[in-house]
Amino acid sequence: MNFCSITSGSSGNCIYVGSEKTSLLIDAGVSGKRIEAGLNAIDRTSKDIDGILITHEHSDHIKGLGVLARKYNIPIYATQGTIAAIKSISSLGRIDEQLYCPIEADQTFDISDLRISPFAISHDAAQPVAYRVEHGGSAVGVATDLGVYNDYTVEHLRNLDAVLIEANHDINMLQVGSYPYPLKQRILGNRGHLSNENAGRLLCEILHDRLKTVFLGHLSKENNYEELAYETVCAEVTLGDNPYRANDFPIMVAKRDCNSPMVAV
């Protein structure tokens, strides 16, 4: 199975997961042209995509969805709440009703040879989920837009070969920054986003000997930067109550404007 972030950040998110037989996108939050360029960089095209897994309806996760779905007739997998919210967004244009494939959190399903496990997350969206994808004994996970995490979250992220987790903001940068107070409270709240520190703490809970790669994703453009996210998460891992150190694993920040390295698991 191959795993690659095409783009990840507060302004747009799109992740590729695929086997030799099946190709999926998790979210389509940038333009169709940008997604096509990202796929071309890994020797794929939009015509190869067998399905798009949508986490939730915010623009940075669905901006390119309408164009891709219409042009290439790609099935869209999302919860009923998310589908209803997507349909209410006129800027996406009309999407064929038959392309929508309703799913439920904690109900595993298959797309060809890939097994998909959606699980609920805490975020201020209609009915958001994160995803675990498995194939041939390997597993990858994508978990962003987490206001909080708990034992349920950790259980769904255990024993992964690769993971992309949210490291959205530095708390101090957010608190002293220019955002209005209500927006700061939203981001810091239980339905907002994970800070760098909490990303590191979550990572401590799911580290294991077979974990091959960690991507830190969904960084805020205004309230974070790559080096700070990386150093803060690494410090949490190295100083945390776990048997590992940060340099035991490849940890890297998923890029905002270009593909991150492809990971084979």
XYZ file of C-alpha atoms in Angstrom:
265
model
C 0.000 0.000 0.000
C 1.208 3.510 -0.848
C 0.505 6.613 1.241
C 1.184 10.208 0.226
C 0.038 13.658 1.267
C -0.683 15.689 -1.860
C -1.347 18.769 0.246
C -2.040 19.319 3.922
C -2.686 22.535 5.807
C -5.375 24.897 6.994
C -5.944 26.057 3.399
C -6.373 22.652 1.768
C -6.065 18.902 2.346
C -5.835 15.898 0.044
C -4.236 12.535 0.842
C -3.588 9.601 -1.512
C -3.852 5.982 -0.351
C -3.594 3.108 -2.794
C -2.695 -0.481 -3.552
C -1.602 -1.900 -6.900
C -5.273 -2.370 -7.720
C -7.096 0.522 -6.013
C -6.508 4.272 -5.621
C -8.332 6.505 -3.138
C -8.244 10.117 -2.043
C -8.988 11.210 1.486
C -10.528 14.675 1.032
C -10.285 16.969 -1.985
C -9.727 20.375 -0.436
C -7.764 22.064 -3.216
C -8.501 22.655 -6.893
C -8.926 19.773 -9.294
C -5.910 21.069 -11.219
C -3.728 20.952 -8.092
C -4.925 17.439 -7.234
C -4.199 16.275 -10.786
C -0.674 17.695 -10.565
C -0.128 15.936 -7.244
C -1.345 12.637 -8.660
C 0.838 13.037 -11.756
C 3.843 13.450 -9.457
C 3.235 9.898 -8.158
C 2.459 8.470 -11.611
C -1.310 8.548 -11.158
C -4.128 10.546 -12.708
C -7.595 11.501 -11.543
C -8.952 8.799 -13.877
C -7.276 6.213 -11.627
C -9.181 7.284 -8.497
C -11.750 4.712 -7.362
C -13.274 6.776 -4.570
C -12.979 9.923 -2.476
C -13.321 9.559 1.296
C -14.568 12.814 2.799
C -13.870 13.595 6.445
C -16.227 16.590 6.678
C -17.711 19.442 4.698
C -15.395 22.375 5.460
C -13.962 24.049 2.357
C -10.359 22.997 2.989
C -11.519 19.377 2.619
C -13.989 19.577 -0.297
C -13.013 22.540 -2.490
C -12.163 20.365 -5.507
C -14.782 17.686 -4.882
C -17.442 18.868 -7.316
C -15.064 19.225 -10.250
C -13.398 15.837 -9.681
C -16.609 13.921 -9.065
C -18.375 15.356 -12.128
C -15.467 15.099 -14.543
C -14.371 11.582 -13.620
C -17.583 10.095 -12.144
C -15.816 9.253 -8.869
C -17.871 7.817 -5.965
C -17.944 9.974 -2.816
C -17.906 8.242 0.571
C -19.107 10.292 3.535
C -21.490 10.136 6.476
C -25.129 11.074 5.962
C -24.612 14.297 7.913
C -21.625 15.262 5.787
C -23.452 14.427 2.547
C -26.364 16.634 3.574
C -23.967 19.466 4.411
C -22.123 19.089 1.077
C -25.404 19.276 -0.836
C -26.173 22.591 0.834
C -22.966 24.219 -0.496
C -23.942 25.814 -3.798
C -20.382 26.741 -4.785
C -19.554 23.054 -5.403
C -22.108 22.852 -8.198
C -24.435 19.963 -8.780
C -23.100 16.482 -8.028
C -24.897 13.394 -9.348
C -26.896 11.862 -6.516
C -25.750 8.390 -7.527
C -22.128 9.248 -6.729
C -22.861 9.610 -3.003
C -22.101 6.492 -0.945
C -23.301 6.931 2.666
C -21.091 5.454 5.382
C -21.235 5.306 9.169
C -18.596 5.712 11.847
C -17.494 2.340 13.239
C -18.946 0.488 10.224
C -16.096 -0.996 8.195
C -16.499 -1.307 4.418
C -14.405 -2.355 1.429
C -13.480 -0.551 -1.759
C -12.020 -3.288 -3.934
C -9.029 -4.672 -1.987
C -8.841 -1.830 0.565
C -10.683 -2.045 3.895
C -11.879 1.306 5.255
C -12.657 1.972 8.920
C -14.238 5.388 9.569
C -14.288 6.613 13.155
C -15.937 9.610 14.748
C -13.966 12.731 15.632
C -14.731 15.821 17.656
C -14.908 18.826 15.334
C -17.409 21.558 14.582
C -18.824 19.947 11.452
C -22.028 18.054 10.685
C -20.883 14.442 11.224
C -17.108 14.269 10.819
C -14.947 11.147 10.718
C -11.310 10.166 10.368
C -10.156 7.104 8.442
C -8.073 3.981 8.863
C -7.237 2.086 5.653
C -5.950 -1.504 5.611
C -4.582 -3.833 2.974
C -2.673 -7.104 3.182
C -1.774 -6.782 6.851
C -0.695 -3.123 6.589
C -2.602 -0.085 7.837
C -2.442 3.702 7.532
C -4.454 6.369 9.291
C -5.434 9.990 8.679
C -6.691 11.927 11.717
C -6.996 15.697 11.462
C -9.499 18.287 12.708
C -9.533 16.803 16.193
C -10.826 19.057 18.919
C -9.825 16.418 21.431
C -8.753 12.794 21.391
C -9.615 9.983 23.793
C -9.177 6.232 24.243
C -11.575 5.608 21.344
C -9.382 7.711 19.036
C -6.218 6.014 20.214
C -7.701 2.550 19.668
C -8.427 3.324 16.020
C -4.863 4.574 15.494
C -3.076 1.641 17.080
C -0.729 -0.656 15.122
C -0.476 1.562 12.050
C 2.400 1.410 9.588
C 2.061 5.110 8.754
C -0.067 7.950 10.078
C -0.886 11.566 9.329
C -2.009 13.383 12.466
C -2.939 16.974 13.026
C -0.473 19.456 14.513
C -2.530 22.543 13.771
C -1.243 25.341 15.974
C 1.182 26.580 18.563
C -0.937 27.647 21.521
C 1.092 30.760 22.274
C 1.126 31.922 18.652
C -2.634 31.485 18.512
C -3.279 33.283 21.784
C -1.195 36.359 20.919
C -2.086 36.383 17.228
C -4.545 38.489 15.258
C -7.489 36.090 15.213
C -10.662 37.421 16.886
C -11.296 36.025 20.351
C -14.284 33.796 19.363
C -12.203 32.130 16.641
C -9.332 31.535 19.058
C -11.767 29.904 21.484
C -13.196 27.753 18.708
C -9.764 26.473 17.673
C -8.727 25.793 21.278
C -12.048 24.172 22.169
C -13.156 20.556 22.213
C -14.498 20.814 18.658
C -11.531 22.698 17.227
C -8.016 21.556 16.350
C -5.082 19.759 17.989
C -2.137 21.862 19.126
C 1.446 20.791 18.503
C 1.703 19.647 22.123
C -1.419 17.518 21.942
C -0.305 16.048 18.628
C 2.877 14.900 20.362
C 0.906 13.454 23.265
C -1.396 11.557 20.925
C 1.605 10.247 19.043
C 3.061 8.949 22.307
C -0.081 6.839 22.722
C 0.189 5.114 19.340
C 3.937 4.592 18.834
C 5.053 1.010 18.312
C 8.030 -0.805 16.841
C 6.571 -1.268 13.328
C 5.537 2.345 12.741
C 7.398 3.416 9.601
C 6.433 7.066 9.088
C 4.668 9.905 10.889
C 3.378 12.927 8.995
C 2.345 16.036 10.901
C -0.478 17.682 8.980
C -3.110 20.393 8.818
C -0.725 23.101 10.078
C -2.210 26.563 10.455
C -0.632 29.086 8.097
C -1.047 31.874 10.664
C -0.455 30.113 13.991
C 2.271 27.579 13.309
C 5.307 26.835 11.186
C 7.011 23.622 10.170
C 10.087 23.771 12.389
C 8.061 24.640 15.490
C 5.537 21.851 14.925
C 8.312 19.337 14.347
C 10.401 20.361 17.353
C 7.415 20.519 19.714
C 6.096 17.097 18.709
C 9.578 15.569 18.929
C 10.043 17.032 22.417
C 6.732 15.570 23.580
C 7.738 12.138 22.271
C 11.258 12.177 23.691
C 10.226 13.523 27.091
C 6.928 11.641 27.281
C 6.021 8.558 29.265
C 6.856 6.023 26.563
C 9.842 3.818 25.702
C 10.687 5.704 22.510
C 12.560 8.789 21.404
C 11.641 11.011 18.495
C 14.629 9.922 16.418
C 13.413 6.306 16.581
C 10.900 7.139 13.836
C 10.816 9.176 10.626
C 8.719 12.194 11.611
C 8.114 14.857 8.979
C 5.756 17.721 8.305
C 3.319 17.208 5.422
C 3.820 19.994 2.892
C 1.259 22.701 2.248
C 2.173 23.388 -1.394
C 3.582 20.149 -2.763
C 3.552 16.401 -2.334
C 5.212 14.869 0.668
C 7.356 11.765 0.087
C 5.471 8.630 -0.903
C 5.532 5.948 1.792
C 5.232 2.267 0.889
C 3.893 0.015 3.658
